[in-house]
Amino acid sequence: MFPKKIVMIAGLILLIVAGIIFLSIAVRNPSLSSGAKKIAIAFLGPFQGSATQVVRSARNVWKHYFSLVSTAKENDRLKKELSLAVKHDNLYKETKLSNERLRKLLNFKKSKLDKVVAAEVISKDPSTWFKTIIIDKGEADNVSKGMPVVVHEGIAGQIVDTSPFYSKVLLIIDQNSAVDALVQRSRATGIIKGRSTGYCVFDYVLRKHDVHTGDIVVTSGLDGVYPKGLRIGHITEIVRRNSGMFQEVTVEPFVDFEKLEEVLIVLHSQEKGQAKK
Amino acid sequence: MIHLFFYLCVGLFLILTQTTASPYLPIPENSYDLTAICIFYLGIYRPFSEGISVIMVLGFIMDSISGTPFGLYITIYFWLYLGIKWLLQYLHGGSLITLPLVVALGILVENIFIMSTSAVMFPDWTLSMYIVRKIAYQVLFAACTAPLIIMLIKTVHLRLAGMIYGFYDKENGQD
């Protein structure tokens, strides 16, 4: 009835429109695909876990048996660092004691960061433009969506998808990530957003606020995800344009996301969320 | 069925390499999407009906484990596959001269898809020099290395198919 060429063009247009509609729905309603993602993560998780173990074992063999020369040099360096650390440790103990006294004085509640679950990173995002990781703890370990993920250097991200034994973590350097934060020194507030470059931008910092390069940025606790006072990164660049209300602030995270192997999931947020409800 | 199983194994192997082994291997940090190699192989060397289901499965897995909006990889792989099939009407994709060209074009198209989606998703998204350099690097790196991996997959596939069909022929007394 219709020429073959017209049918093909119509089919192509239909496919393009269907694709755009499909993607638009997926972007606006991420929860619609969570069931499908759960199945895929649960299926692929054991393979990724095994592959990571194999690769890490091979790397450890290399490190332990073939890198003894560099280990000796590293040993010397670590001894020096240890002596410095002992000094710092003493200072830390003093600060901790005075902190405890002050907390008691102000009747502060004790931080609940001790309710954590340790997890191992088993894979990274296949796309170089998006920054997520998969960890080997899931619903069976009381892990649920929205829980913060931290390491000793600072915050790493938050749980966005879970399966019974594995979870997906959205890192703070992903473009989808936003964390309510403040500058530790001046208490200037803003939102830390991820960039695909591996850096973060500190958005909505008013021009009148006092910020300097090198300033440490910590979580404000206002977003309901991350506990207050966790380290995020330090300011590396500030641009103040002639016009506009805000400053353009770039922040380098403390966490090295390329070398992330173990993380901690903070479980108390869920309790907080339930308490709110 | 044996072919489908082989393609899925290759696809899963590439996904595992990309997500778990790449940080420990001498693969550059900003490397291209290794799973796309499987799409190129199917698009260039295999009939349309044989590859389409594998492409959908690989796209689904990539969408599930990645931070991209669900459906992006299924869409990218589907259009890449169609695009390669269309391009092969005018080019002989299997030759060592045109293979890098097809691969480079494919990686470029994939990145354009992802960047377009990012531009729609994030209002403050801008095309920076960093992004342009990263895409250029991926395209060049893919043009140099992906054809070799595609040729390797082709050789392994042919050998395995030969062995399996030879075994079946013997079983049936047709040798």
Tab-separated table of C-alpha atoms in Angstrom:
chain	number	residue	atom	x	y	z
A	1	MET	CA	0.000	0.000	0.000
A	2	PHE	CA	2.801	2.436	0.988
A	3	PRO	CA	6.275	2.445	-0.591
A	4	LYS	CA	8.897	0.568	1.446
A	5	LYS	CA	10.995	3.714	1.972
A	6	ILE	CA	8.113	5.625	3.573
A	7	VAL	CA	7.327	2.703	5.889
A	8	MET	CA	10.997	2.589	6.964
A	9	ILE	CA	11.164	6.329	7.630
A	10	ALA	CA	7.897	6.176	9.600
A	11	GLY	CA	9.248	3.220	11.579
A	12	LEU	CA	12.459	5.100	12.374
A	13	ILE	CA	10.570	8.204	13.505
A	14	LEU	CA	8.355	6.006	15.667
A	15	LEU	CA	11.425	4.340	17.224
A	16	ILE	CA	13.073	7.705	17.962
A	17	VAL	CA	9.886	9.073	19.558
A	18	ALA	CA	9.427	5.854	21.576
A	19	GLY	CA	13.069	6.073	22.734
A	20	ILE	CA	12.709	9.697	23.846
A	21	ILE	CA	9.460	8.956	25.721
A	22	PHE	CA	11.017	5.881	27.357
A	23	LEU	CA	14.082	7.839	28.525
A	24	SER	CA	11.997	10.803	29.725
A	25	ILE	CA	9.847	8.512	31.873
A	26	ALA	CA	12.964	6.773	33.230
A	27	VAL	CA	14.632	10.104	34.141
A	28	ARG	CA	11.517	11.498	35.863
A	29	ASN	CA	10.611	8.276	37.709
A	30	PRO	CA	13.808	6.405	38.693
A	31	SER	CA	11.807	4.231	41.111
A	32	LEU	CA	9.989	2.552	38.188
A	33	SER	CA	13.143	0.695	37.187
A	34	SER	CA	14.324	-0.224	40.699
A	35	GLY	CA	12.893	-3.763	40.489
A	36	ALA	CA	14.712	-4.496	37.226
A	37	LYS	CA	17.943	-3.009	38.590
A	38	LYS	CA	17.650	-5.132	41.717
A	39	ILE	CA	17.510	-8.321	39.600
A	40	ALA	CA	20.505	-7.320	37.473
A	41	ILE	CA	22.627	-6.281	40.481
A	42	ALA	CA	21.726	-9.521	42.284
A	43	PHE	CA	22.650	-11.560	39.175
A	44	LEU	CA	25.904	-9.797	38.371
A	45	GLY	CA	27.025	-9.173	41.978
A	46	PRO	CA	28.475	-12.650	42.644
A	47	PHE	CA	30.440	-12.544	39.365
A	48	GLN	CA	31.795	-9.090	40.165
A	49	GLY	CA	32.637	-10.150	43.715
A	50	SER	CA	34.545	-13.200	42.482
A	51	ALA	CA	36.319	-11.263	39.744
A	52	THR	CA	37.382	-8.582	42.248
A	53	GLN	CA	38.720	-11.256	44.624
A	54	VAL	CA	40.729	-12.894	41.820
A	55	VAL	CA	42.196	-9.592	40.631
A	56	ARG	CA	43.008	-8.430	44.177
A	57	SER	CA	44.623	-11.774	45.036
A	58	ALA	CA	46.791	-11.532	41.924
A	59	ARG	CA	47.716	-7.969	42.848
A	60	ASN	CA	48.557	-9.026	46.424
A	61	VAL	CA	50.837	-11.818	45.162
A	62	TRP	CA	52.635	-9.235	43.035
A	63	LYS	CA	52.870	-6.791	45.934
A	64	HIS	CA	54.129	-9.312	48.499
A	65	TYR	CA	56.623	-11.293	46.474
A	66	PHE	CA	57.892	-8.957	43.779
A	67	SER	CA	57.815	-5.555	45.389
A	68	LEU	CA	60.061	-6.134	48.391
A	69	VAL	CA	62.509	-3.456	47.264
A	70	SER	CA	59.920	-0.726	47.279
A	71	THR	CA	58.536	-2.139	50.535
A	72	ALA	CA	61.862	-1.523	52.306
A	73	LYS	CA	61.837	2.122	51.185
A	74	GLU	CA	58.215	2.432	52.170
A	75	ASN	CA	59.055	0.952	55.576
A	76	ASP	CA	61.566	3.731	56.248
A	77	ARG	CA	59.056	6.343	55.200
A	78	LEU	CA	56.312	4.788	57.346
A	79	LYS	CA	58.580	4.743	60.419
A	80	LYS	CA	59.075	8.489	60.065
A	81	GLU	CA	55.344	8.985	59.543
A	82	LEU	CA	54.623	6.845	62.626
A	83	SER	CA	56.756	9.013	64.886
A	84	LEU	CA	54.866	12.056	63.607
A	85	ALA	CA	51.557	10.243	64.090
A	86	VAL	CA	52.395	9.497	67.728
A	87	LYS	CA	52.849	13.225	68.326
A	88	HIS	CA	49.557	13.944	66.573
A	89	ASP	CA	47.861	11.168	68.519
A	90	ASN	CA	48.822	12.783	71.802
A	91	LEU	CA	47.439	16.103	70.607
A	92	TYR	CA	44.288	14.327	69.434
A	93	LYS	CA	43.786	12.683	72.842
A	94	GLU	CA	44.050	16.057	74.544
A	95	THR	CA	41.561	17.573	72.109
A	96	LYS	CA	39.204	14.635	72.534
A	97	LEU	CA	39.215	14.995	76.313
A	98	SER	CA	38.496	18.701	76.161
A	99	ASN	CA	35.819	18.037	73.504
A	100	GLU	CA	34.150	15.518	75.796
A	101	ARG	CA	34.167	17.974	78.658
A	102	LEU	CA	32.648	20.670	76.477
A	103	ARG	CA	30.029	18.294	75.073
A	104	LYS	CA	28.958	17.315	78.542
A	105	LEU	CA	28.843	20.945	79.433
A	106	LEU	CA	26.598	21.824	76.538
A	107	ASN	CA	24.546	18.655	76.992
A	108	PHE	CA	25.223	17.520	73.405
A	109	LYS	CA	23.983	14.153	72.330
A	110	LYS	CA	26.687	11.652	71.494
A	111	SER	CA	27.246	11.087	67.783
A	112	LYS	CA	25.754	7.829	66.548
A	113	LEU	CA	28.377	7.194	63.883
A	114	ASP	CA	29.338	3.914	65.596
A	115	LYS	CA	26.296	2.170	64.050
A	116	VAL	CA	28.028	1.314	60.806
A	117	VAL	CA	28.447	-1.676	58.526
A	118	ALA	CA	31.733	-2.234	56.698
A	119	ALA	CA	31.471	-3.166	53.017
A	120	GLU	CA	33.853	-3.973	50.216
A	121	VAL	CA	33.713	-2.260	46.839
A	122	ILE	CA	33.217	-4.955	44.204
A	123	SER	CA	32.827	-2.850	41.070
A	124	LYS	CA	32.853	0.645	39.666
A	125	ASP	CA	30.539	2.304	37.160
A	126	PRO	CA	30.990	0.977	33.606
A	127	SER	CA	30.514	4.509	32.275
A	128	THR	CA	33.341	6.993	32.754
A	129	TRP	CA	30.781	9.831	32.823
A	130	PHE	CA	28.788	8.587	35.816
A	131	LYS	CA	30.229	7.805	39.237
A	132	THR	CA	28.666	4.904	41.119
A	133	ILE	CA	30.086	1.811	42.822
A	134	ILE	CA	28.610	-1.521	43.868
A	135	ILE	CA	29.316	-2.824	47.383
A	136	ASP	CA	28.901	-6.301	48.868
A	137	LYS	CA	26.296	-5.437	51.528
A	138	GLY	CA	22.565	-5.268	50.896
A	139	GLU	CA	19.125	-5.570	52.422
A	140	ALA	CA	20.211	-8.674	54.393
A	141	ASP	CA	22.595	-6.396	56.348
A	142	ASN	CA	19.858	-3.783	57.020
A	143	VAL	CA	21.176	-1.533	54.267
A	144	SER	CA	18.513	0.588	52.592
A	145	LYS	CA	18.185	3.452	50.107
A	146	GLY	CA	19.369	6.879	51.247
A	147	MET	CA	21.929	5.674	53.795
A	148	PRO	CA	25.207	7.624	53.827
A	149	VAL	CA	28.446	5.888	52.885
A	150	VAL	CA	31.661	7.163	54.448
A	151	VAL	CA	35.376	6.388	54.710
A	152	HIS	CA	37.854	7.728	57.229
A	153	GLU	CA	38.844	10.602	54.908
A	154	GLY	CA	35.265	11.856	54.584
A	155	ILE	CA	31.917	11.139	52.939
A	156	ALA	CA	31.840	8.946	49.837
A	157	GLY	CA	28.190	8.915	48.764
A	158	GLN	CA	24.776	7.453	49.472
A	159	ILE	CA	22.936	4.203	48.733
A	160	VAL	CA	20.647	4.532	45.691
A	161	ASP	CA	19.736	0.904	44.862
A	162	THR	CA	19.715	-2.244	46.940
A	163	SER	CA	19.382	-5.972	46.317
A	164	PRO	CA	19.453	-8.697	49.006
A	165	PHE	CA	23.259	-8.877	49.137
A	166	TYR	CA	24.551	-5.929	47.095
A	167	SER	CA	23.938	-2.192	46.900
A	168	LYS	CA	24.697	0.618	44.497
A	169	VAL	CA	26.302	3.783	45.883
A	170	LEU	CA	26.018	7.180	44.186
A	171	LEU	CA	29.350	8.923	44.810
A	172	ILE	CA	29.433	12.628	45.712
A	173	ILE	CA	31.395	13.348	42.499
A	174	ASP	CA	28.491	12.121	40.324
A	175	GLN	CA	26.467	14.787	38.526
A	176	ASN	CA	23.289	13.488	40.198
A	177	SER	CA	24.688	14.036	43.694
A	178	ALA	CA	23.908	17.024	45.952
A	179	VAL	CA	25.012	17.412	49.590
A	180	ASP	CA	24.078	20.245	51.942
A	181	ALA	CA	27.366	21.589	53.291
A	182	LEU	CA	29.108	24.407	55.095
A	183	VAL	CA	32.593	25.849	55.362
A	184	GLN	CA	34.101	24.680	58.652
A	185	ARG	CA	35.844	27.988	59.426
A	186	SER	CA	33.267	30.616	58.436
A	187	ARG	CA	30.059	28.482	58.508
A	188	ALA	CA	29.134	29.694	54.992
A	189	THR	CA	26.497	27.323	53.614
A	190	GLY	CA	25.837	25.907	50.155
A	191	ILE	CA	25.248	22.725	48.173
A	192	ILE	CA	28.070	20.423	47.079
A	193	LYS	CA	27.326	19.068	43.595
A	194	GLY	CA	29.302	16.476	41.680
A	195	ARG	CA	31.018	17.001	38.338
A	196	SER	CA	32.213	14.335	35.911
A	197	THR	CA	35.711	15.846	36.207
A	198	GLY	CA	36.195	14.238	39.635
A	199	TYR	CA	35.830	17.598	41.404
A	200	CYS	CA	32.765	19.102	43.097
A	201	VAL	CA	31.270	22.563	42.908
A	202	PHE	CA	30.047	24.371	46.005
A	203	ASP	CA	26.871	26.020	44.721
A	204	TYR	CA	24.758	28.808	46.207
A	205	VAL	CA	27.523	30.329	48.347
A	206	LEU	CA	26.575	33.994	48.709
A	207	ARG	CA	29.131	36.609	47.599
A	208	LYS	CA	29.071	38.203	51.040
A	209	HIS	CA	30.220	34.974	52.706
A	210	ASP	CA	33.854	34.618	53.703
A	211	VAL	CA	35.486	31.673	51.899
A	212	HIS	CA	39.136	31.112	51.043
A	213	THR	CA	41.070	28.492	49.099
A	214	GLY	CA	42.153	25.724	51.454
A	215	ASP	CA	39.050	26.046	53.637
A	216	ILE	CA	37.579	22.706	54.698
A	217	VAL	CA	33.985	21.944	53.721
A	218	VAL	CA	31.900	19.670	55.974
A	219	THR	CA	28.353	18.311	55.879
A	220	SER	CA	25.699	20.535	57.470
A	221	GLY	CA	23.331	17.691	58.326
A	222	LEU	CA	20.413	19.657	56.882
A	223	ASP	CA	19.798	17.317	53.931
A	224	GLY	CA	18.642	14.501	56.205
A	225	VAL	CA	21.105	12.061	54.629
A	226	TYR	CA	24.572	12.810	56.006
A	227	PRO	CA	25.273	13.378	59.723
A	228	LYS	CA	26.554	16.839	60.599
A	229	GLY	CA	30.268	17.644	60.585
A	230	LEU	CA	31.645	14.948	58.251
A	231	ARG	CA	34.520	16.080	56.059
A	232	ILE	CA	33.848	16.506	52.333
A	233	GLY	CA	36.841	18.298	50.832
A	234	HIS	CA	38.807	21.525	50.622
A	235	ILE	CA	38.246	24.589	48.466
A	236	THR	CA	40.649	24.777	45.534
A	237	GLU	CA	39.251	27.638	43.445
A	238	ILE	CA	36.973	30.630	43.956
A	239	VAL	CA	35.604	32.807	41.150
A	240	ARG	CA	33.759	36.009	42.066
A	241	ARG	CA	32.110	37.503	38.992
A	242	ASN	CA	31.220	41.206	38.780
A	243	SER	CA	27.538	40.343	38.704
A	244	GLY	CA	25.432	37.659	40.373
A	245	MET	CA	24.517	36.734	43.922
A	246	PHE	CA	26.777	33.717	44.289
A	247	GLN	CA	30.453	32.795	44.119
A	248	GLU	CA	31.731	29.924	41.957
A	249	VAL	CA	33.574	27.630	44.347
A	250	THR	CA	35.382	24.424	43.372
A	251	VAL	CA	35.994	21.737	45.997
A	252	GLU	CA	38.408	18.816	45.802
A	253	PRO	CA	37.059	15.847	47.802
A	254	PHE	CA	39.287	14.310	50.477
A	255	VAL	CA	38.350	10.822	49.317
A	256	ASP	CA	40.360	9.313	46.455
A	257	PHE	CA	37.504	7.647	44.585
A	258	GLU	CA	39.829	5.798	42.217
A	259	LYS	CA	41.338	3.859	45.138
A	260	LEU	CA	38.165	3.169	47.090
A	261	GLU	CA	38.211	-0.454	48.299
A	262	GLU	CA	36.354	-0.520	51.630
A	263	VAL	CA	33.589	1.768	52.866
A	264	LEU	CA	31.351	2.185	55.913
A	265	ILE	CA	27.563	2.463	55.669
A	266	VAL	CA	26.026	4.586	58.427
A	267	LEU	CA	22.894	2.773	59.569
A	268	HIS	CA	21.523	5.307	62.030
A	269	SER	CA	20.036	7.547	59.320
A	270	GLN	CA	17.277	4.997	58.818
A	271	GLU	CA	16.380	5.202	62.500
A	272	LYS	CA	16.341	8.966	62.210
A	273	GLY	CA	14.058	8.739	59.163
A	274	GLN	CA	11.713	6.347	60.954
A	275	ALA	CA	11.669	8.594	63.988
A	276	LYS	CA	10.680	11.526	61.769
A	277	LYS	CA	7.808	9.485	60.314
B	1	MET	CA	21.656	-21.078	20.868
B	2	ILE	CA	25.384	-21.853	21.186
B	3	HIS	CA	26.160	-18.575	19.393
B	4	LEU	CA	23.900	-16.590	21.736
B	5	PHE	CA	25.578	-18.164	24.749
B	6	PHE	CA	28.991	-17.239	23.333
B	7	TYR	CA	27.979	-13.608	22.723
B	8	LEU	CA	26.545	-13.315	26.245
B	9	CYS	CA	29.728	-14.761	27.747
B	10	VAL	CA	31.849	-12.300	25.749
B	11	GLY	CA	29.584	-9.420	26.772
B	12	LEU	CA	29.661	-10.401	30.455
B	13	PHE	CA	33.438	-10.859	30.341
B	14	LEU	CA	33.824	-7.351	28.908
B	15	ILE	CA	31.461	-5.877	31.533
B	16	LEU	CA	33.365	-7.619	34.348
B	17	THR	CA	36.700	-6.429	32.955
B	18	GLN	CA	35.357	-2.899	32.693
B	19	THR	CA	33.831	-2.745	36.180
B	20	THR	CA	36.103	-4.879	38.337
B	21	ALA	CA	39.481	-5.508	36.735
B	22	SER	CA	40.144	-2.214	34.937
B	23	PRO	CA	41.362	-0.301	38.046
B	24	TYR	CA	44.095	-2.937	38.451
B	25	LEU	CA	44.975	-3.388	34.776
B	26	PRO	CA	47.074	-1.074	32.612
B	27	ILE	CA	43.874	0.359	31.078
B	28	PRO	CA	43.704	4.178	31.054
B	29	GLU	CA	41.288	5.702	33.559
B	30	ASN	CA	39.245	7.433	30.862
B	31	SER	CA	38.970	4.397	28.623
B	32	TYR	CA	36.028	3.851	26.278
B	33	ASP	CA	33.069	1.527	26.886
B	34	LEU	CA	34.523	-1.968	26.431
B	35	THR	CA	31.067	-3.583	26.170
B	36	ALA	CA	30.498	-1.640	22.953
B	37	ILE	CA	33.128	-3.921	21.364
B	38	CYS	CA	30.611	-6.762	21.555
B	39	ILE	CA	28.028	-4.542	19.822
B	40	PHE	CA	30.522	-3.701	17.052
B	41	TYR	CA	31.364	-7.371	16.539
B	42	LEU	CA	27.709	-8.387	16.302
B	43	GLY	CA	26.876	-5.412	14.098
B	44	ILE	CA	29.716	-6.018	11.658
B	45	TYR	CA	29.962	-9.788	11.432
B	46	ARG	CA	26.639	-11.334	12.498
B	47	PRO	CA	23.111	-11.292	11.026
B	48	PHE	CA	20.632	-8.753	12.446
B	49	SER	CA	18.323	-11.260	14.168
B	50	GLU	CA	21.240	-13.049	15.871
B	51	GLY	CA	22.511	-10.022	17.768
B	52	ILE	CA	19.470	-7.978	18.698
B	53	SER	CA	18.489	-10.021	21.781
B	54	VAL	CA	22.080	-10.007	23.100
B	55	ILE	CA	22.247	-6.234	22.645
B	56	MET	CA	19.075	-5.747	24.657
B	57	VAL	CA	20.370	-7.988	27.489
B	58	LEU	CA	23.756	-6.217	27.612
B	59	GLY	CA	22.043	-2.813	27.518
B	60	PHE	CA	19.762	-3.861	30.373
B	61	ILE	CA	22.710	-5.032	32.514
B	62	MET	CA	24.685	-1.848	31.817
B	63	ASP	CA	21.678	0.315	32.682
B	64	SER	CA	21.204	-1.561	35.943
B	65	ILE	CA	24.767	-1.348	37.218
B	66	SER	CA	25.520	2.142	35.959
B	67	GLY	CA	24.457	5.511	37.348
B	68	THR	CA	22.889	6.492	34.019
B	69	PRO	CA	19.109	6.885	33.705
B	70	PHE	CA	17.560	3.484	33.072
B	71	GLY	CA	17.191	2.793	29.349
B	72	LEU	CA	20.092	4.916	28.143
B	73	TYR	CA	22.413	2.021	27.322
B	74	ILE	CA	19.603	-0.047	25.769
B	75	THR	CA	18.848	2.948	23.526
B	76	ILE	CA	22.523	3.602	22.702
B	77	TYR	CA	23.302	-0.025	21.863
B	78	PHE	CA	20.142	-0.411	19.787
B	79	TRP	CA	20.902	2.673	17.671
B	80	LEU	CA	24.588	1.773	17.419
B	81	TYR	CA	23.612	-1.659	16.135
B	82	LEU	CA	21.146	-0.211	13.603
B	83	GLY	CA	23.688	2.444	12.597
B	84	ILE	CA	26.416	-0.116	11.948
B	85	LYS	CA	24.063	-2.267	9.877
B	86	TRP	CA	23.100	0.804	7.825
B	87	LEU	CA	26.721	1.926	7.422
B	88	LEU	CA	27.749	-1.523	6.203
B	89	GLN	CA	25.525	-1.066	3.155
B	90	TYR	CA	28.115	1.461	1.958
B	91	LEU	CA	31.301	0.238	3.634
B	92	HIS	CA	33.038	-3.088	4.013
B	93	GLY	CA	33.289	-2.968	7.793
B	94	GLY	CA	35.360	-6.116	8.201
B	95	SER	CA	38.500	-4.754	6.547
B	96	LEU	CA	41.385	-3.527	8.668
B	97	ILE	CA	41.069	-0.048	7.171
B	98	THR	CA	37.373	0.546	7.741
B	99	LEU	CA	37.109	-1.331	11.069
B	100	PRO	CA	38.880	1.428	13.094
B	101	LEU	CA	36.709	4.006	11.325
B	102	VAL	CA	33.461	2.202	12.241
B	103	VAL	CA	34.648	1.728	15.846
B	104	ALA	CA	35.746	5.362	16.236
B	105	LEU	CA	32.440	6.581	14.803
B	106	GLY	CA	30.526	4.246	17.130
B	107	ILE	CA	32.332	5.470	20.261
B	108	LEU	CA	31.797	9.073	19.154
B	109	VAL	CA	28.056	8.456	18.657
B	110	GLU	CA	27.822	6.735	22.062
B	111	ASN	CA	29.447	9.714	23.798
B	112	ILE	CA	27.217	12.171	21.929
B	113	PHE	CA	24.178	10.208	23.179
B	114	ILE	CA	25.434	10.359	26.791
B	115	MET	CA	26.342	14.056	26.580
B	116	SER	CA	22.952	14.916	25.054
B	117	THR	CA	21.196	13.086	27.889
B	118	SER	CA	23.373	14.878	30.483
B	119	ALA	CA	22.570	18.230	28.848
B	120	VAL	CA	18.842	17.488	29.136
B	121	MET	CA	19.097	16.097	32.693
B	122	PHE	CA	21.299	18.792	34.234
B	123	PRO	CA	20.340	22.400	33.438
B	124	ASP	CA	23.798	23.743	34.408
B	125	TRP	CA	25.638	21.240	32.198
B	126	THR	CA	28.187	22.793	29.829
B	127	LEU	CA	30.418	21.328	27.146
B	128	SER	CA	33.886	21.922	28.592
B	129	MET	CA	37.310	21.349	27.054
B	130	TYR	CA	37.770	18.508	29.537
B	131	ILE	CA	34.791	16.680	28.021
B	132	VAL	CA	35.953	17.321	24.426
B	133	ARG	CA	39.468	16.075	25.240
B	134	LYS	CA	38.106	12.997	27.029
B	135	ILE	CA	35.870	12.078	24.080
B	136	ALA	CA	38.709	12.655	21.578
B	137	TYR	CA	40.981	10.434	23.674
B	138	GLN	CA	38.343	7.685	23.885
B	139	VAL	CA	37.715	7.790	20.133
B	140	LEU	CA	41.430	7.559	19.304
B	141	PHE	CA	42.112	4.876	21.907
B	142	ALA	CA	39.145	2.840	20.640
B	143	ALA	CA	40.266	3.178	17.008
B	144	CYS	CA	43.690	1.790	17.961
B	145	THR	CA	42.718	-1.043	20.309
B	146	ALA	CA	39.101	-2.132	19.695
B	147	PRO	CA	39.711	-3.583	16.174
B	148	LEU	CA	42.327	-5.936	17.651
B	149	ILE	CA	39.886	-7.168	20.313
B	150	ILE	CA	37.152	-7.565	17.671
B	151	MET	CA	39.499	-9.679	15.528
B	152	LEU	CA	40.365	-11.765	18.607
B	153	ILE	CA	36.660	-12.363	19.385
B	154	LYS	CA	36.092	-13.327	15.742
B	155	THR	CA	38.952	-15.837	15.777
B	156	VAL	CA	37.844	-17.406	19.081
B	157	HIS	CA	34.241	-17.556	17.864
B	158	LEU	CA	35.187	-19.280	14.599
B	159	ARG	CA	37.473	-21.772	16.365
B	160	LEU	CA	34.883	-22.595	19.033
B	161	ALA	CA	32.091	-22.925	16.461
B	162	GLY	CA	34.337	-25.190	14.372
B	163	MET	CA	35.139	-27.366	17.386
B	164	ILE	CA	31.528	-27.621	18.575
B	165	TYR	CA	30.023	-28.301	15.150
B	166	GLY	CA	32.848	-30.771	14.416
B	167	PHE	CA	31.989	-32.564	17.667
B	168	TYR	CA	28.265	-32.684	16.762
B	169	ASP	CA	29.041	-33.947	13.265
B	170	LYS	CA	31.145	-36.761	14.735
B	171	GLU	CA	28.382	-37.618	17.208
B	172	ASN	CA	25.931	-37.857	14.331
B	173	GLY	CA	28.372	-39.836	12.192
B	174	GLN	CA	28.600	-37.181	9.497
B	175	ASP	CA	32.398	-36.772	9.416
